PDB file of C-alpha atoms in Angstrom:
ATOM      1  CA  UNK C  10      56.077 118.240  77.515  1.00 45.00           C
ATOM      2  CA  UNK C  11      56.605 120.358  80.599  1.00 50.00           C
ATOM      3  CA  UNK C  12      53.954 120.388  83.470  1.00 52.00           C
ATOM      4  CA  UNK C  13      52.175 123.681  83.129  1.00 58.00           C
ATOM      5  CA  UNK C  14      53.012 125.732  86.029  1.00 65.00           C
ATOM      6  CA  UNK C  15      52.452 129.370  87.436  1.00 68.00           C
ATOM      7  CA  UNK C  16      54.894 130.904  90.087  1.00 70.00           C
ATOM      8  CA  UNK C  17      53.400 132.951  92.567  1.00 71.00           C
ATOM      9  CA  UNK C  18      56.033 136.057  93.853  1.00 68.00           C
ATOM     10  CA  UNK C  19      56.599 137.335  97.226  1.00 67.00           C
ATOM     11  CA  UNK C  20      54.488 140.748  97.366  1.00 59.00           C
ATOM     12  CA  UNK C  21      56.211 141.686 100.613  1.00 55.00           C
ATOM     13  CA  UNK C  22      53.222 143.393 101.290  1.00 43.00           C
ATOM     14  CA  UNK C  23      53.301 143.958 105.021  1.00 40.00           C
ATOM     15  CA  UNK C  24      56.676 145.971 105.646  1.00 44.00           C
ATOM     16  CA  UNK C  25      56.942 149.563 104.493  1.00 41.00           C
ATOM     17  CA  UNK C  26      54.804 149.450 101.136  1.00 57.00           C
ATOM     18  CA  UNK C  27      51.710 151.282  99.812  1.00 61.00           C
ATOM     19  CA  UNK C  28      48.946 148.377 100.123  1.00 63.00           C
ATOM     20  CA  UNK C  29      50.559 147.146 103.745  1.00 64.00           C
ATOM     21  CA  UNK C  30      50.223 151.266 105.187  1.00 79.00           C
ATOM     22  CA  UNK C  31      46.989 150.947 103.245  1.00 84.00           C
ATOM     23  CA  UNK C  32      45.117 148.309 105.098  1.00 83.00           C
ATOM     24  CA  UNK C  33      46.583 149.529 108.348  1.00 84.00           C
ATOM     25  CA  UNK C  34      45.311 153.276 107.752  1.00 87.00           C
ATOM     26  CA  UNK C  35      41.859 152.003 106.742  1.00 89.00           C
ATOM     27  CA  UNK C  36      41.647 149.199 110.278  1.00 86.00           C
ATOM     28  CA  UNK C  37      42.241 152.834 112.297  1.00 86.00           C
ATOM     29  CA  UNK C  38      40.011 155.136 110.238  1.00 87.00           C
ATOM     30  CA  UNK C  39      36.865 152.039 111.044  1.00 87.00           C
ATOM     31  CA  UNK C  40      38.168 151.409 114.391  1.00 83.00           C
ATOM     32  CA  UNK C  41      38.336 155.698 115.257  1.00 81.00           C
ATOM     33  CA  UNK C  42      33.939 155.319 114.078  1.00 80.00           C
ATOM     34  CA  UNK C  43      33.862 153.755 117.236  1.00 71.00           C
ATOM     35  CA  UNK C  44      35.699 155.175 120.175  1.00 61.00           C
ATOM     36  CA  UNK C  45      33.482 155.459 122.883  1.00 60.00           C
ATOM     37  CA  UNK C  46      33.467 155.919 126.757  1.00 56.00           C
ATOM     38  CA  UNK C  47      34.231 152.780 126.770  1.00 58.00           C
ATOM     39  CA  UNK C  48      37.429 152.509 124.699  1.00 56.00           C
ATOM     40  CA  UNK C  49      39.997 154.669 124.720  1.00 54.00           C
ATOM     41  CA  UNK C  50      42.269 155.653 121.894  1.00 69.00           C
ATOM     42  CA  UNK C  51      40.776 151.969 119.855  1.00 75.00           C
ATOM     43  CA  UNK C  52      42.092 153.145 116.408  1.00 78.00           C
ATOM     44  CA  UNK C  53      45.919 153.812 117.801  1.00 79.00           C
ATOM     45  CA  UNK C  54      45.786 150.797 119.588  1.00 79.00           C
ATOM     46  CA  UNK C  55      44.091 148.408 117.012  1.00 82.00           C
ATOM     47  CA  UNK C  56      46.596 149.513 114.280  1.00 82.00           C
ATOM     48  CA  UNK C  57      49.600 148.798 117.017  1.00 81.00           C
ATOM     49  CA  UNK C  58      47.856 144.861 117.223  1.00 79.00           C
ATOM     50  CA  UNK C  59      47.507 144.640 112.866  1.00 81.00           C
ATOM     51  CA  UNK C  60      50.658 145.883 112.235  1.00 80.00           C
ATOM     52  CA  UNK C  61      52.365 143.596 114.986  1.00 80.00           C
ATOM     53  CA  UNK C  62      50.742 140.258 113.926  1.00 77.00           C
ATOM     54  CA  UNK C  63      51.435 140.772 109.745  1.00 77.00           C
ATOM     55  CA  UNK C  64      54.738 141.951 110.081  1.00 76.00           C
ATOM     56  CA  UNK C  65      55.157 138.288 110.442  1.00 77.00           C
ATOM     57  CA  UNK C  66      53.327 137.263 107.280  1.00 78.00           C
ATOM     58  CA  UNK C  67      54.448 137.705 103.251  1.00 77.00           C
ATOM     59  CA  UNK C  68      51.946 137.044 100.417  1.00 79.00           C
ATOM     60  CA  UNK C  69      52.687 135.162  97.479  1.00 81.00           C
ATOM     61  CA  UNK C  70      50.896 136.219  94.894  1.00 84.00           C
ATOM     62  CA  UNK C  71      50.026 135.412  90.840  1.00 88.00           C
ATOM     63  CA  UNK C  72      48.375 138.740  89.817  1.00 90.00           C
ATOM     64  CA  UNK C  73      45.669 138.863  86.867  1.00 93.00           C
ATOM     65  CA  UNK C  74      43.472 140.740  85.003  1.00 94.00           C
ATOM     66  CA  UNK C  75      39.662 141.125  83.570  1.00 94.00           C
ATOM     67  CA  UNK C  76      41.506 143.958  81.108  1.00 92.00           C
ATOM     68  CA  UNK C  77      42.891 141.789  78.304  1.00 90.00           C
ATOM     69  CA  UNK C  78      44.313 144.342  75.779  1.00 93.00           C
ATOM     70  CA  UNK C  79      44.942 147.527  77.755  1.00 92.00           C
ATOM     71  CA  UNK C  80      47.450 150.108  76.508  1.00 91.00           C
ATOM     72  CA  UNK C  81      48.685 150.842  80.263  1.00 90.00           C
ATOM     73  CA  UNK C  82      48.962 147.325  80.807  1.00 92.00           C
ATOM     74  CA  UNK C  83      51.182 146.334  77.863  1.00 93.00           C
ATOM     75  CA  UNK C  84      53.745 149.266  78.874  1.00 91.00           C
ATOM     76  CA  UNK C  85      53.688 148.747  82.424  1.00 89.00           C
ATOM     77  CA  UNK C  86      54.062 144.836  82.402  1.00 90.00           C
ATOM     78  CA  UNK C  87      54.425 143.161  78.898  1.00 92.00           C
ATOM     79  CA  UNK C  88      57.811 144.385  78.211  1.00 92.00           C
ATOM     80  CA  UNK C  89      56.742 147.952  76.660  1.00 92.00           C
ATOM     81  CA  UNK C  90      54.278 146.390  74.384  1.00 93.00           C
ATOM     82  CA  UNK C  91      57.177 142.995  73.453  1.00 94.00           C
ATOM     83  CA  UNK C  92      55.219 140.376  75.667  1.00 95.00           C
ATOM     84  CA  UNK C  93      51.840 138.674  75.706  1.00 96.00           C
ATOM     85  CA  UNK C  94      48.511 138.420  77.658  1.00 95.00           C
ATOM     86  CA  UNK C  95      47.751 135.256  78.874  1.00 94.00           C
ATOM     87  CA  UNK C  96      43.829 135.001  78.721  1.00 94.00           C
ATOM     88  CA  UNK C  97      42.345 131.905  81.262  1.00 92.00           C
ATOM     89  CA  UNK C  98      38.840 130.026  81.868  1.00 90.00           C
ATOM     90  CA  UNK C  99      37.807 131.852  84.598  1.00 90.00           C
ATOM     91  CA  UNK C 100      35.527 129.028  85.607  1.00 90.00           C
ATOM     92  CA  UNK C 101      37.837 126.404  85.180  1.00 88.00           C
ATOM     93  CA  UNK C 102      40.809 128.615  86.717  1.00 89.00           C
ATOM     94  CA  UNK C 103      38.398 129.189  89.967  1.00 90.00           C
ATOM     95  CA  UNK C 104      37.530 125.407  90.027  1.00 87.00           C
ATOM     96  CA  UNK C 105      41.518 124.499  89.792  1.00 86.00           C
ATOM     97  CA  UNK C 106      42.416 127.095  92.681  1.00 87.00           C
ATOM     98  CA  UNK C 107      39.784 125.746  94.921  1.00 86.00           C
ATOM     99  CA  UNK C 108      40.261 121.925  94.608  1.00 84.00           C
ATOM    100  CA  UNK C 109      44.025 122.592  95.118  1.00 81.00           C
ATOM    101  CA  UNK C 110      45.739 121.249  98.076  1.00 75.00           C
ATOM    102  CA  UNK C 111      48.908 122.694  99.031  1.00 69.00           C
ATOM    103  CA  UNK C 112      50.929 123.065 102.546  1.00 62.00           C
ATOM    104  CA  UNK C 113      51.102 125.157 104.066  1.00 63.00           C
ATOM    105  CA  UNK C 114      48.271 127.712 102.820  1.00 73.00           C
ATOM    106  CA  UNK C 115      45.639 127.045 100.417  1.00 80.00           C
ATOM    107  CA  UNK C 116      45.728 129.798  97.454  1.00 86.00           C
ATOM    108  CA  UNK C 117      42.885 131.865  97.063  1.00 87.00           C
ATOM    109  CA  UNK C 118      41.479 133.641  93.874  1.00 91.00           C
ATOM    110  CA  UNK C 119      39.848 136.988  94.529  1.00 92.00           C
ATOM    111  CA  UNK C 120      38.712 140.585  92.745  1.00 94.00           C
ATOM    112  CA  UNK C 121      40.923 143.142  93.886  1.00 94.00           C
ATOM    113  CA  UNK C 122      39.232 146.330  96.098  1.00 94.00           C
ATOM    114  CA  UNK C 123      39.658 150.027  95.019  1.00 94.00           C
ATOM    115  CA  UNK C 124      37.121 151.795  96.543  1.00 95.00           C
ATOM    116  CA  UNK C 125      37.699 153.228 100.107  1.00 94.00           C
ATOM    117  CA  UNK C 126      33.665 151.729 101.175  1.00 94.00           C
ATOM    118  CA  UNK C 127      35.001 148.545  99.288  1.00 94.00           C
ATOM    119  CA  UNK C 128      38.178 148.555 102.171  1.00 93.00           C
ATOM    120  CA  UNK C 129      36.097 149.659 105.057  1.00 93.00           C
ATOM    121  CA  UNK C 130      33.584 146.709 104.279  1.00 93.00           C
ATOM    122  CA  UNK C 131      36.020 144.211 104.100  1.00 90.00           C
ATOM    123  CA  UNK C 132      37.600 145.375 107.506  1.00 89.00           C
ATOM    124  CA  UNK C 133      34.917 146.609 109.739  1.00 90.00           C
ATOM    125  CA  UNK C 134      33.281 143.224 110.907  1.00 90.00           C
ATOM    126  CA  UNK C 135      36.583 141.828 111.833  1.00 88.00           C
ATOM    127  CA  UNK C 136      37.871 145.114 113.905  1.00 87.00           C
ATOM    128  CA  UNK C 137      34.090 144.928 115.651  1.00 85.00           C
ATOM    129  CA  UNK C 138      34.689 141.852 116.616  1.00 86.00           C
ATOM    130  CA  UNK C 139      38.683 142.657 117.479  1.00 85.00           C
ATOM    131  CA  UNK C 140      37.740 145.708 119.540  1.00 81.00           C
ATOM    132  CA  UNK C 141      35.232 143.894 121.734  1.00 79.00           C
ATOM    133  CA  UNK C 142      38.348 142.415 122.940  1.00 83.00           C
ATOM    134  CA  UNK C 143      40.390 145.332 123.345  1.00 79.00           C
ATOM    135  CA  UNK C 144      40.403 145.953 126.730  1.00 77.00           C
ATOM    136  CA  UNK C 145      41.614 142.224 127.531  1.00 82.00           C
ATOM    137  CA  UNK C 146      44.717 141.331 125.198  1.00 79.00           C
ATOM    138  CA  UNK C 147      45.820 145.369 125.252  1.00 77.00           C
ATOM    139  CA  UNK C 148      45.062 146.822 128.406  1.00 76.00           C
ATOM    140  CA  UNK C 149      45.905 150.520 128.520  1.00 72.00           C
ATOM    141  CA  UNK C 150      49.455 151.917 128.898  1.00 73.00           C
ATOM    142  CA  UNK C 151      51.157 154.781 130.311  1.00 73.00           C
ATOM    143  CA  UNK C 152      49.009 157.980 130.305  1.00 73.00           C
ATOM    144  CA  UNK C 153      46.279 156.419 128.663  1.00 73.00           C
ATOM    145  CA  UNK C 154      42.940 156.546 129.904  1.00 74.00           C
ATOM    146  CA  UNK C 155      41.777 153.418 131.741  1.00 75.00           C
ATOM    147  CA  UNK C 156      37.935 152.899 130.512  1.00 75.00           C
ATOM    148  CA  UNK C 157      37.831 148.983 131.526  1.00 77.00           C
ATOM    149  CA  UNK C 158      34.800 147.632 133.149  1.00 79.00           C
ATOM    150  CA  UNK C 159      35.186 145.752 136.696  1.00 83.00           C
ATOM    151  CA  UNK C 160      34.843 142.890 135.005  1.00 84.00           C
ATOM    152  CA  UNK C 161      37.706 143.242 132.567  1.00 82.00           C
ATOM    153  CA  UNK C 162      40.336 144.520 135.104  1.00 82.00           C
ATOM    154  CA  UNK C 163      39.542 141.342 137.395  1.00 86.00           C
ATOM    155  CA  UNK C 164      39.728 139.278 134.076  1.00 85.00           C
ATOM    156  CA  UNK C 165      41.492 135.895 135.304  1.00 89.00           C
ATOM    157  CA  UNK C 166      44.818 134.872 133.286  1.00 88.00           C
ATOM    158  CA  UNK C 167      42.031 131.756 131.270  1.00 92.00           C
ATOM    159  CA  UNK C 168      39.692 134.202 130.368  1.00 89.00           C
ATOM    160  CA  UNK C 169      42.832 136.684 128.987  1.00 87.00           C
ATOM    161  CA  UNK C 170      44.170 133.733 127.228  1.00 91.00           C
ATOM    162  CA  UNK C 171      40.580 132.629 125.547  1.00 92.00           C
ATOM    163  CA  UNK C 172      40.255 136.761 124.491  1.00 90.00           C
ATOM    164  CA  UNK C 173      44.102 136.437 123.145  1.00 88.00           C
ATOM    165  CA  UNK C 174      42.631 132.942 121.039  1.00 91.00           C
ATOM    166  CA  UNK C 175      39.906 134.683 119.846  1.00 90.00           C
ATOM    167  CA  UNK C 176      42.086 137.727 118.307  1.00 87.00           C
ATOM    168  CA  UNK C 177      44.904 135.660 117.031  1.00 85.00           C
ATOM    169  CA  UNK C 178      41.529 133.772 114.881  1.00 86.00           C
ATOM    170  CA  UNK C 179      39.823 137.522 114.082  1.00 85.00           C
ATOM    171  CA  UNK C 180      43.920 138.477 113.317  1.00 83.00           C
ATOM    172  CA  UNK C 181      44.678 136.292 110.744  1.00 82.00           C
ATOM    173  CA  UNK C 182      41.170 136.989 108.832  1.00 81.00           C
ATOM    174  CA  UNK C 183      41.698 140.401 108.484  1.00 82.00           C
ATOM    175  CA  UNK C 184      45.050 139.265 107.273  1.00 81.00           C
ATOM    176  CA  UNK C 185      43.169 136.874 104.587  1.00 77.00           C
ATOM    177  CA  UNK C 186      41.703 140.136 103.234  1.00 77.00           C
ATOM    178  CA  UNK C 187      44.908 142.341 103.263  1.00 77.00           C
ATOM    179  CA  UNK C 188      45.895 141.964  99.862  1.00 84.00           C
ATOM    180  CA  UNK C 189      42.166 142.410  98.085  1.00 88.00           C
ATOM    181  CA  UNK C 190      42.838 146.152  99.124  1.00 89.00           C
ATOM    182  CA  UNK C 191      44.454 148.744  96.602  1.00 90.00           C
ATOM    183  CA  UNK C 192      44.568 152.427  96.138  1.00 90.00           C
ATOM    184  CA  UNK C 193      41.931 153.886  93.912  1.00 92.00           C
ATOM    185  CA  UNK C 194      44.201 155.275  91.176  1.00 91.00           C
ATOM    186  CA  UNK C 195      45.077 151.889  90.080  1.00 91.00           C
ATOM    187  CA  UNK C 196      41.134 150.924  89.482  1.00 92.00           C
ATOM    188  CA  UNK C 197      41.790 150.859  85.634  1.00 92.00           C
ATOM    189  CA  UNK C 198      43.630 147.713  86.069  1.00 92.00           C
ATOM    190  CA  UNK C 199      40.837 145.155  87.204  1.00 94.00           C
ATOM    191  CA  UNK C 200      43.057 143.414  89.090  1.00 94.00           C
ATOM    192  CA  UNK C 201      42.282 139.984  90.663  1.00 94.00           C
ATOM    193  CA  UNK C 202      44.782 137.752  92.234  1.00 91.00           C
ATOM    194  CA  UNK C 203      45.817 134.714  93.367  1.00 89.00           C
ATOM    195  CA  UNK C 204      47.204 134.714  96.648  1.00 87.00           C
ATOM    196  CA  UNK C 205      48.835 132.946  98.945  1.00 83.00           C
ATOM    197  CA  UNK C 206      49.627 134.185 102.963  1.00 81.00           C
ATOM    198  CA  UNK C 207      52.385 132.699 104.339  1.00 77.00           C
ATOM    199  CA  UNK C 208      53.770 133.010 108.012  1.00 75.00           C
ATOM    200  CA  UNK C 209      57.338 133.319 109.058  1.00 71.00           C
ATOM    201  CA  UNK C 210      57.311 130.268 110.532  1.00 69.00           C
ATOM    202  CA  UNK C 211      56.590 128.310 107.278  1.00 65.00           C
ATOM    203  CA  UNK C 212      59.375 130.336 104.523  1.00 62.00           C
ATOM    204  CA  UNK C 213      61.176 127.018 104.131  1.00 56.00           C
ATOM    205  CA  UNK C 214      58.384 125.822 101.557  1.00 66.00           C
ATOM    206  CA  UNK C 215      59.248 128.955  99.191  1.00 74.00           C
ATOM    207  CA  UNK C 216      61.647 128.946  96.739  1.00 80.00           C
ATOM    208  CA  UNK C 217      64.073 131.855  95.462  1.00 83.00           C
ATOM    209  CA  UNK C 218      65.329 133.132  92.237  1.00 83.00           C
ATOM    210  CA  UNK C 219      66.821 137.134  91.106  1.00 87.00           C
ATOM    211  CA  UNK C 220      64.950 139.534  89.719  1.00 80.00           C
ATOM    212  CA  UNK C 221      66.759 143.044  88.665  1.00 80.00           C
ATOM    213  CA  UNK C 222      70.196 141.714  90.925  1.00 83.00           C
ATOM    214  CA  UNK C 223      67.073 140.946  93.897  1.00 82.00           C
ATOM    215  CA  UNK C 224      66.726 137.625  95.580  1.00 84.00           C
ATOM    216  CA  UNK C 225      62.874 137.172  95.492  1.00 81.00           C
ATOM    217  CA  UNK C 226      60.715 134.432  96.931  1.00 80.00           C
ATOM    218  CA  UNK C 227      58.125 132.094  95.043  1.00 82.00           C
ATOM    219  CA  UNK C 228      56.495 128.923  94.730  1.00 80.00           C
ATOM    220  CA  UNK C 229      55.170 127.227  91.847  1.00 82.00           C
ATOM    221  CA  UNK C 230      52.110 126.005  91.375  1.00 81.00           C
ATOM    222  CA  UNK C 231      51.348 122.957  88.901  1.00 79.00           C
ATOM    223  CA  UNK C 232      48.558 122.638  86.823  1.00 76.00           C
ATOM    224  CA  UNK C 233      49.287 118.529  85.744  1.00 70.00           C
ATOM    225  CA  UNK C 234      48.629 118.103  82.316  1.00 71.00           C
ATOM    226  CA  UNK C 235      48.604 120.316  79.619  1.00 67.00           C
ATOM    227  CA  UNK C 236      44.411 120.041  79.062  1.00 68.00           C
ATOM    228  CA  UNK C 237      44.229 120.484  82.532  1.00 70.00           C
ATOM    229  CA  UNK C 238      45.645 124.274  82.318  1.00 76.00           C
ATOM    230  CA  UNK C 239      42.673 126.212  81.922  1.00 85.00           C
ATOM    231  CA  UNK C 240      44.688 128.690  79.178  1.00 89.00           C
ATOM    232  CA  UNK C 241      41.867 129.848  76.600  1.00 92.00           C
ATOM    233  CA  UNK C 242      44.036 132.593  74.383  1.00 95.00           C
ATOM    234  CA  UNK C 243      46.988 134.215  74.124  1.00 96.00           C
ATOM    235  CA  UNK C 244      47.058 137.767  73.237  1.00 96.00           C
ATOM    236  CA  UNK C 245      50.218 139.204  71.454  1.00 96.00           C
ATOM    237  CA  UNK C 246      51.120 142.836  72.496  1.00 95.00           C
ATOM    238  CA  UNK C 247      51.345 145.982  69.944  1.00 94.00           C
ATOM    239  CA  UNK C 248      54.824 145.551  69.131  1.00 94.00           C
ATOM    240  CA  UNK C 249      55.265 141.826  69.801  1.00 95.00           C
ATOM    241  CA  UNK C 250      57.537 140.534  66.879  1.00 95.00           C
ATOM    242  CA  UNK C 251      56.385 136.564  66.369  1.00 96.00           C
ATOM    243  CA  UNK C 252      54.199 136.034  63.576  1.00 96.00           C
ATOM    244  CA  UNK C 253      50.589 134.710  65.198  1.00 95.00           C
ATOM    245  CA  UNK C 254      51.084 131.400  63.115  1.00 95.00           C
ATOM    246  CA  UNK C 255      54.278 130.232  64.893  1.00 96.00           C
ATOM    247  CA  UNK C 256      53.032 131.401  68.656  1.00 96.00           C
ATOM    248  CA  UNK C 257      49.986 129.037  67.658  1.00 95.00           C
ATOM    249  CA  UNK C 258      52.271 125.684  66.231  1.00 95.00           C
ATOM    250  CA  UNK C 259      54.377 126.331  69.860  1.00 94.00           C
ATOM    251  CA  UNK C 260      51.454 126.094  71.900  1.00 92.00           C
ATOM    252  CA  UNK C 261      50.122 122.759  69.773  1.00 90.00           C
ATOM    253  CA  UNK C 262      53.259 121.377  69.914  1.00 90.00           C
ATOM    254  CA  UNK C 263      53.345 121.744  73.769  1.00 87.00           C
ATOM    255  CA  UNK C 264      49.718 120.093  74.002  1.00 85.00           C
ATOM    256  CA  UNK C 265      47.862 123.135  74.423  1.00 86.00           C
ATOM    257  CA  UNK C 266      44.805 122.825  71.768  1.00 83.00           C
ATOM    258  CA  UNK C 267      42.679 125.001  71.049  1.00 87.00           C
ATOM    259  CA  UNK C 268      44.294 128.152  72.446  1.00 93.00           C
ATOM    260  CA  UNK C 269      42.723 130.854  70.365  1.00 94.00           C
ATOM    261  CA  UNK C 270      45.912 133.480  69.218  1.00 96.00           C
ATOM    262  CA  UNK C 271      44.901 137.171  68.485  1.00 95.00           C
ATOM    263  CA  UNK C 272      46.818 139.984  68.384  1.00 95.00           C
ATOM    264  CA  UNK C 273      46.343 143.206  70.517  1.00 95.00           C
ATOM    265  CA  UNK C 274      43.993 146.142  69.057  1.00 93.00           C
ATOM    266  CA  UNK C 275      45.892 148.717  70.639  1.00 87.00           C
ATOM    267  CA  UNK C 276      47.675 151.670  67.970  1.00 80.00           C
ATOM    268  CA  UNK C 277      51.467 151.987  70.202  1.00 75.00           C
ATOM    269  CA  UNK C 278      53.115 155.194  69.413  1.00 67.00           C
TER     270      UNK C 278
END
């Protein structure tokens, strides 16, 4: 038997796409709460410093569902109805994700964010944090107001460097949280994810195959042996054509026991 494996794709999330402009939008709309005499222009300036430091990050992610046998679903991922739901142990799923070791990012498993408090929440302590910093690792440029204190302008080049340490740490957590963040109109899926972030500097431990005449990026993900895969059922879309019997004698044959096999509810017209 085969070592049960997932592959988690490249989202690309951080170039031109919908949930990359997303989480920069929503780190100026928090940052703009709090310009202030003392900082000039903060929300311009603190998208400028996101959008810098993730263009050098992709996300490779394994995306699920709480939504087992939803009509939308089926048509817009199963194959127009032809594929299957994979249903997990969530408990034994989160337990796998967090005992796994992997270089060079650990995967995380996380709910998925639709609401616009739900993406302000997740951003607003880091940018607090970021913007206290501001004024040292992006001084003001050009016509800009300069609203620095004494204290900041006479900044020596350690204490720049130990405000430039400090970002690059508050950075990278608000690029932990970029890809829990998702437009509102797809809140019917329930989507949580598995996720890894993983810098430029580290795309040698991906792998690649095509997709639709597209080279995209992955990695796989090993589960050991088959009872270790925490697969609980396997749903079989509307117009799925393999009788429920023989899905079930596959899955025994490839050590998987127990998997409950059920067929979707769903009328498909």
């Amino acid at each position: 038997n085969q070592c049960p494996q997932f592959q988690q794709r490249s989202r690309d999330l951080f170039r031109p796409s919908l949930e990359g402009k997303l989480v920069a939008v929503t780190v100026e709309r928090v940052a703009n709460r709090m310009d202030s005499p003392k900082f000039a222009q903060v929300g311009v300036r603190l998208r400028r410093f996101f959008e810098d430091a993730a263009s050098g990050f992709d996300g490779l992610g394994f995306c699920l569902s709480s939504e087992r046998d939803q009509l939308s679903q089926w048509r817009g991922y199963a194959d127009d109805g032809r594929g299957v739901a994979l249903g997990f142990d969530a408990k034994k799923l989160s337990e796998f994700i967090e005992n796994y070791e992997s270089i060079p990012t650990k995967p995380q498993l996380f709910r998925v964010w639709y609401e616009e408090q739900e993406h302000d929440d997740a951003v607003e302590p880091i940018v607090h944090d970021l913007a206290s910093l501001l004024n040292l690792i992006d001084p003001p440029r050009g016509a800009m107001p300069d609203r620095r204190s004494e204290q900041e302008r006479n900044a020596s080049p350690v204490e720049v460097k130990a405000a430039r340490w400090s970002a690059a740490l508050k950075q990278r957590a608000l690029i932990d949280n970029l890809f829990r963040l998702k437009p509102k109109a797809f809140q019917e899926e329930k989507e949580w994810r598995i996720v890894s972030t993983v810098h430029e500097e580290h795309q040698l431990h991906r792998d690649y195959r095509v997709r639709d005449s597209k080279i995209v990026p992955y990695r796989q993900i090993k589960f050991g042996p088959p009872e270790l895969m925490p697969l609980r059922s396997v749903c079989l879309g509307p117009k799925h054509p393999t009788p429920d019997e023989v899905v079930a004698s596959m899955l025994k044959s490839m050590g998987h026991s127990g998997v409950v096999v059920e067929r979707s509810a769903a009328s498909y017209r």
